[in-house]
XYZ file of C-alpha atoms in Angstrom:
451
model
C 9.893 3.259 32.137
C 12.591 5.495 30.427
C 16.418 4.081 30.705
C 17.437 4.326 34.066
C 19.037 8.101 34.696
C 17.800 9.294 31.321
C 14.904 11.281 32.749
C 17.075 12.634 35.692
C 19.862 13.508 33.088
C 17.466 15.359 31.085
C 15.927 17.425 34.039
C 19.714 18.175 35.256
C 20.338 20.170 32.225
C 17.377 22.851 32.740
C 18.753 25.780 34.516
C 15.363 26.499 36.320
C 15.314 23.199 37.801
C 18.966 23.583 39.091
C 17.954 26.487 40.835
C 16.592 25.760 44.481
C 14.014 28.619 44.539
C 12.952 28.051 41.197
C 12.600 24.701 41.556
C 10.417 25.059 44.979
C 8.253 27.207 43.307
C 7.911 25.223 40.028
C 7.393 21.846 42.049
C 4.525 23.482 44.452
C 0.963 23.154 43.459
C 1.125 26.461 41.757
C -2.484 26.512 40.703
C -3.592 27.466 44.235
C -2.144 30.713 43.327
C -3.677 31.713 40.022
C -5.506 34.439 41.668
C -2.902 35.742 43.607
C -0.037 35.457 41.313
C -1.022 35.204 37.756
C 2.244 36.243 35.856
C 4.155 33.403 38.379
C 1.179 30.960 37.411
C 1.279 31.288 33.707
C 5.304 31.349 33.732
C 4.817 27.849 35.538
C 2.189 26.526 33.149
C 4.436 27.680 30.200
C 7.482 26.037 31.365
C 5.755 22.662 32.361
C 4.102 22.538 29.355
C 7.202 23.015 27.047
C 9.083 20.412 29.325
C 6.399 17.969 28.946
C 6.678 18.288 25.308
C 10.352 18.152 25.269
C 10.470 15.221 27.409
C 7.707 13.495 24.984
C 9.822 13.952 22.005
C 12.941 12.179 23.680
C 10.644 9.418 24.328
C 11.038 10.058 28.047
C 7.243 9.705 28.928
C 6.390 6.605 27.215
C 4.714 3.640 28.675
C 6.289 1.099 26.347
C 9.979 1.921 27.260
C 12.061 -0.358 28.164
C 14.497 0.040 31.078
C 17.703 -1.936 31.005
C 20.700 -1.084 32.895
C 21.844 1.903 31.739
C 25.662 1.586 32.037
C 25.939 3.705 28.666
C 24.162 6.558 30.057
C 27.801 7.416 31.573
C 29.607 9.871 29.382
C 26.449 10.236 27.440
C 23.120 12.116 28.689
C 24.016 11.173 32.123
C 27.321 12.807 31.683
C 26.111 16.098 31.200
C 24.381 16.032 34.633
C 25.695 18.610 37.086
C 24.971 18.041 40.731
C 25.787 21.750 41.612
C 22.940 24.126 41.728
C 24.725 26.489 39.720
C 25.119 24.398 36.808
C 22.677 26.260 34.560
C 23.668 26.890 31.129
C 27.325 28.131 31.811
C 28.668 26.429 28.575
C 25.754 27.372 26.448
C 23.763 24.085 26.496
C 20.081 24.572 25.604
C 17.052 22.585 24.828
C 18.650 21.405 21.538
C 21.270 19.807 23.529
C 18.902 18.452 26.508
C 16.576 16.772 23.692
C 19.670 15.250 21.868
C 21.416 13.841 24.788
C 17.940 12.291 26.355
C 16.757 11.155 22.371
C 20.350 9.552 22.070
C 19.967 7.663 25.717
C 16.186 6.393 24.441
C 17.708 5.299 21.308
C 20.114 3.257 22.767
C 17.446 1.422 25.039
C 15.482 0.828 21.919
C 18.421 -0.796 20.082
C 19.528 -2.561 23.146
C 16.130 -5.003 22.630
C 13.610 -2.962 24.164
C 10.283 -2.027 22.624
C 10.836 1.368 20.838
C 9.567 4.334 22.817
C 6.736 6.552 21.933
C 8.012 10.160 20.773
C 4.462 11.546 19.890
C 2.493 10.439 23.150
C 2.661 10.483 26.535
C 1.547 8.402 29.624
C -0.369 10.772 32.358
C -0.085 7.916 34.759
C 2.547 8.662 37.307
C 3.684 11.487 35.534
C 4.395 13.676 38.311
C 6.431 11.123 40.044
C 8.572 10.468 36.671
C 9.030 14.506 36.787
C 10.609 14.094 40.483
C 14.016 16.005 40.624
C 16.394 16.002 43.472
C 13.394 14.920 45.957
C 11.177 17.567 44.754
C 7.820 16.135 42.855
C 6.101 18.837 40.608
C 2.595 18.866 42.486
C 0.913 21.143 39.881
C 1.769 18.724 36.740
C -1.890 17.593 36.361
C -3.463 21.066 36.316
C -0.610 21.874 33.284
C -1.997 18.461 31.587
C -5.541 19.574 31.819
C -4.836 23.167 30.801
C -2.708 21.562 27.598
C -5.546 19.399 26.765
C -8.240 22.505 26.905
C -5.820 24.222 24.577
C -5.708 21.254 22.246
C -2.153 20.450 22.644
C -2.652 17.128 24.134
C -5.657 14.969 23.369
C -6.672 11.545 24.513
C -5.615 8.794 22.125
C -9.119 7.465 21.624
C -10.608 10.691 20.917
C -7.586 11.230 18.242
C -8.260 7.866 16.537
C -11.873 8.305 16.353
C -13.915 7.738 13.460
C -15.393 4.434 12.137
C -12.529 4.184 9.308
C -9.836 4.374 12.336
C -11.474 1.701 14.607
C -11.157 -0.669 11.521
C -8.008 0.244 10.941
C -6.737 -0.099 14.418
C -8.208 -3.867 14.826
C -6.755 -4.784 11.737
C -3.265 -3.585 13.307
C -3.078 -6.538 15.694
C -2.660 -8.676 12.565
C 0.398 -6.832 11.433
C 2.412 -7.463 14.623
C 4.751 -10.593 14.199
C 6.237 -10.714 17.482
C 4.635 -11.515 20.855
C 6.380 -8.744 22.374
C 5.358 -6.343 20.243
C 1.852 -7.614 20.312
C 1.530 -7.351 24.128
C 3.226 -3.640 23.880
C 0.250 -2.491 21.542
C -2.398 -4.048 23.449
C -0.974 -2.546 26.559
C -0.914 0.967 24.915
C -4.484 0.135 23.409
C -5.814 -0.386 26.726
C -4.211 2.538 28.362
C -5.540 4.726 25.353
C -8.915 3.171 26.056
C -9.185 5.022 29.833
C -7.685 7.957 28.656
C -4.222 7.778 30.353
C -2.186 7.711 26.890
C -2.647 11.450 25.533
C -1.536 12.057 22.029
C 0.882 15.439 21.698
C -0.719 17.088 18.882
C 2.020 19.639 17.972
C 4.769 16.731 17.634
C 2.431 14.751 15.509
C 1.912 17.676 13.264
C 5.424 18.374 12.913
C 6.475 14.807 12.456
C 3.735 14.101 9.671
C 5.187 17.144 7.567
C 8.935 15.601 7.914
C 7.197 12.233 6.580
C 5.647 14.304 3.826
C 8.905 15.855 3.163
C 10.778 12.850 3.353
C 8.382 10.740 0.938
C 8.131 13.044 -1.788
C 11.847 14.028 -2.003
C 12.602 10.249 -3.228
C 9.079 9.419 -4.780
C 9.681 8.926 -8.548
C 6.961 6.565 -9.721
C 3.205 7.629 -8.368
C 2.334 3.964 -8.438
C 4.867 1.694 -6.894
C 6.581 4.476 -4.877
C 3.773 5.479 -3.061
C 2.524 2.328 -1.955
C 4.000 0.264 1.030
C 2.975 -2.128 3.905
C 2.772 -0.806 7.653
C 6.127 -2.307 8.585
C 7.867 -0.581 5.330
C 5.976 2.563 6.526
C 7.394 2.373 10.073
C 11.220 1.360 8.869
C 11.158 4.348 6.002
C 9.923 6.909 8.234
C 11.459 6.085 11.781
C 14.073 8.859 11.078
C 11.109 11.598 10.444
C 10.502 11.366 14.480
C 14.019 12.066 15.080
C 14.368 9.466 17.868
C 16.901 7.471 16.377
C 15.125 4.202 17.221
C 12.252 2.272 15.521
C 8.772 3.817 15.410
C 6.521 2.804 18.216
C 3.513 0.943 17.348
C 0.913 3.791 18.821
C 3.324 6.325 17.103
C 2.500 4.583 13.754
C -1.230 4.603 14.281
C -1.703 8.402 15.590
C 1.065 9.548 12.552
C -1.065 7.650 10.123
C -4.160 9.113 11.237
C -3.136 12.918 11.145
C -1.924 11.884 7.567
C -5.332 10.369 6.729
C -7.324 13.175 8.194
C -5.554 15.608 6.081
C -5.986 13.151 3.078
C -2.510 12.600 2.287
C -2.734 9.134 2.972
C -5.177 5.965 2.599
C -5.066 2.919 4.607
C -6.753 -0.592 3.839
C -6.508 -4.237 4.525
C -3.274 -5.255 1.799
C -4.932 -8.947 1.582
C -5.766 -12.129 2.990
C -2.456 -11.831 4.966
C -4.186 -8.847 6.989
C -1.386 -6.660 6.322
C -1.960 -3.135 6.066
C -1.517 -1.296 3.038
C -0.495 2.584 2.973
C -0.907 4.735 0.080
C 0.490 8.450 -0.278
C -1.454 10.638 -2.553
C 0.088 11.189 -6.408
C 1.586 14.469 -5.064
C 1.605 16.521 -1.833
C -0.705 19.035 -2.847
C -2.972 16.674 -4.039
C -5.952 14.637 -2.038
C -5.224 11.221 -2.040
C -7.743 8.554 -3.775
C -8.999 5.363 -2.447
C -7.381 2.378 -2.370
C -8.392 0.432 -5.387
C -7.976 -3.231 -7.134
C -4.899 -1.643 -9.100
C -3.302 -0.520 -5.941
C -3.876 -3.746 -4.738
C -2.739 -5.737 -7.282
C 0.643 -3.394 -7.606
C 1.230 -4.135 -3.905
C 1.102 -7.763 -4.493
C 3.743 -7.254 -7.076
C 6.028 -5.136 -4.916
C 5.527 -7.755 -2.119
C 6.597 -10.727 -4.141
C 9.608 -8.920 -5.697
C 10.784 -8.059 -2.008
C 10.011 -11.596 -0.955
C 12.411 -13.017 -3.936
C 14.740 -10.815 -3.731
C 15.267 -11.330 0.010
C 15.428 -14.926 -0.913
C 18.318 -14.409 -3.382
C 20.245 -12.106 -1.008
C 19.770 -15.333 1.838
C 21.002 -17.439 -0.620
C 24.067 -15.620 -1.851
C 25.083 -15.169 1.856
C 24.946 -19.080 2.258
C 26.999 -19.573 -0.860
C 29.810 -17.274 0.762
C 29.280 -19.302 4.064
C 29.814 -22.843 2.309
C 32.650 -21.315 0.760
C 34.537 -20.438 3.754
C 33.332 -23.798 5.533
C 34.690 -25.687 2.896
C 38.235 -23.833 3.273
C 38.055 -24.140 6.921
C 37.567 -27.954 6.318
C 40.632 -28.237 3.655
C 42.886 -26.700 6.326
C 41.446 -29.121 8.783
C 42.150 -32.231 6.335
C 38.507 -33.000 6.403
C 38.397 -34.212 3.189
C 34.619 -35.284 3.355
C 33.161 -32.224 4.965
C 34.901 -30.022 2.618
C 33.154 -32.214 -0.151
C 29.712 -31.876 1.607
C 30.100 -28.403 1.606
C 31.198 -27.713 -2.137
C 28.149 -30.093 -3.249
C 25.652 -28.047 -1.721
C 27.184 -24.891 -2.807
C 26.924 -25.945 -6.386
C 23.177 -27.257 -5.835
C 22.449 -23.542 -4.711
C 24.205 -22.008 -7.299
C 23.048 -24.460 -9.998
C 19.545 -25.221 -9.164
C 18.509 -22.680 -6.777
C 19.431 -19.072 -7.008
C 19.325 -19.427 -10.586
C 15.472 -20.143 -10.617
C 15.455 -17.358 -7.979
C 17.092 -14.547 -10.201
C 15.157 -15.567 -13.494
C 11.796 -14.684 -11.116
C 13.344 -11.662 -10.106
C 14.024 -10.763 -13.861
C 10.334 -11.489 -14.282
C 8.946 -9.670 -11.525
C 11.130 -6.704 -12.354
C 9.716 -6.332 -16.092
C 6.433 -6.617 -14.411
C 7.104 -3.633 -11.958
C 8.229 -1.681 -15.185
C 5.408 -2.160 -16.872
C 3.262 -0.917 -14.029
C 5.597 2.349 -13.598
C 4.927 2.923 -17.091
C 1.552 2.635 -16.926
C -0.290 5.897 -16.795
C -4.343 4.769 -16.566
C -6.173 1.872 -14.666
C -6.640 0.555 -18.154
C -3.100 0.299 -19.062
C -2.378 -1.143 -15.404
C -5.096 -3.606 -15.908
C -3.591 -4.745 -19.058
C 0.093 -5.037 -17.266
C -1.525 -7.301 -14.777
C -3.142 -9.597 -17.060
C 0.372 -9.792 -19.074
C 2.030 -10.682 -15.806
C -0.815 -12.684 -14.337
C 0.638 -16.218 -15.099
C 3.964 -15.270 -14.386
C 3.112 -13.668 -11.179
C 1.209 -16.751 -9.995
C 4.132 -18.971 -10.722
C 6.222 -17.035 -8.891
C 4.172 -16.903 -5.734
C 3.642 -20.718 -5.761
C 7.536 -21.115 -6.317
C 8.041 -18.304 -3.661
C 6.148 -20.764 -1.012
C 7.626 -23.750 -2.337
C 10.939 -22.659 -1.950
C 12.185 -22.231 1.222
C 15.817 -21.252 1.885
C 15.332 -22.439 5.180
C 15.065 -26.079 3.862
C 18.403 -25.905 1.941
C 20.197 -24.288 5.310
C 18.243 -27.567 7.331
C 20.032 -29.983 4.264
C 23.331 -28.243 4.685
C 23.458 -29.083 8.321
C 22.463 -32.869 7.700
C 25.187 -32.894 5.229
C 27.839 -31.122 7.342
C 26.985 -33.823 9.994
C 27.046 -36.828 7.616
C 30.474 -35.821 6.853
C 31.422 -35.274 10.428
C 30.267 -39.247 10.691
C 31.901 -40.470 7.883
C 35.178 -38.405 8.365
C 35.301 -40.297 11.962
C 34.595 -43.723 10.388
C 37.558 -43.485 7.736
C 39.670 -42.076 10.149
C 41.213 -39.376 7.791
C 41.003 -41.737 4.695
C 39.994 -39.847 1.629
C 36.541 -40.967 0.339
C 35.607 -42.381 -3.100
C 33.559 -39.377 -4.663
C 32.311 -39.982 -8.166
C 32.061 -36.428 -9.218
C 35.264 -35.085 -11.009
C 34.264 -31.581 -10.693
C 33.910 -31.201 -6.779
C 37.190 -33.344 -6.907
C 38.613 -30.546 -9.146
C 37.290 -27.670 -7.179
C 38.545 -29.274 -3.889
C 41.892 -29.915 -5.358
C 41.835 -26.424 -6.497
C 41.005 -25.302 -2.903
C 43.636 -27.579 -1.649
C 46.392 -25.988 -4.144
C 45.358 -22.409 -2.837
C 45.441 -23.562 0.590
C 49.036 -25.008 0.384
C 50.167 -21.777 -1.520
C 49.321 -19.471 1.563
C 51.111 -21.787 3.747
């Protein structure tokens, strides 16, 4: 389902549908008039085929759309609606404006927490009902869909994804979905695709694939590391290429990668024991991609480890800033014991944990630099061997040191400090740590100076 009112707002910006006479013909079963009025029939087919592509591009025909209350439609897409039949394009509004307004509404719905809408596929079931406008339902839309399938503009998802390699990839896709909601949505799309109710809009897929290639090769600097990514990174990096302004839907990632694979721009494979899908772009846009090999898998593991450690450093840095702020709050409230607990954990993170993370990140960066400077598989394998011991240790360290355990320790320390504060009724505790006492005194002086 599309956001409430989004489809109506989209249709209300189309002059032909706002004219009663034109709408009456377009919503009739014009297929019966093919022999008597061939020109009118062709015009109706052309009109609805273009409208279906435009609505699909906006995510309005997707099965996976969320349908939250659309208060945000007011002043947005819905604000552009006109209730009078003379609306038309008096202000110069054209199809670009319609698509922009409807796309913004769909993106807002996805941002609000709904499953991302597909902008490359449409759900055939109930299509006429969803396109109903001002009480008129397009009776000939099924004939238009059949014509578009015959022309190759629309294709059943199952047929589009046909091929043994693709079937294996689709099976692995379920392992990539970390959230139950996304998993259920992907299974729903897969079930619908199997019975032919989900159709791929081939012109939209081809255009989106071209934009993905444009975006990738503008930024790709190193043929090895920049051309490798996980499926999740692919979806995040190229969601803007779809023009929807919302995250890339699961079904769109599937058909988009299938299109890129069929043109030999991309290769996919299981990324490792974790079941993640590894995506590899060709070294250059004009070249055909090579199959994913051992060197590619090794490089991907290095990049994944770097991303993990970098994320941990960011988390710990944010926690240090949070602890510092919590200590200041405790000082202002005269909660000396709690302030000391916050400072103690802050010092522990700064001295014993984040330093190890930064050292690990430096080692990984050196390995990545070696990989980027390697121009052959032999050099790559030498780089891997040089960094194997360090990488193995870093992987173990990344698994053993979990920032969440540090955060849990912080919560326990804070709770303990509150208990101590209550028992001592404001009395200053004796802490055998001159450095922490000095930090606390500095905070006290700083807060006194502010007052």
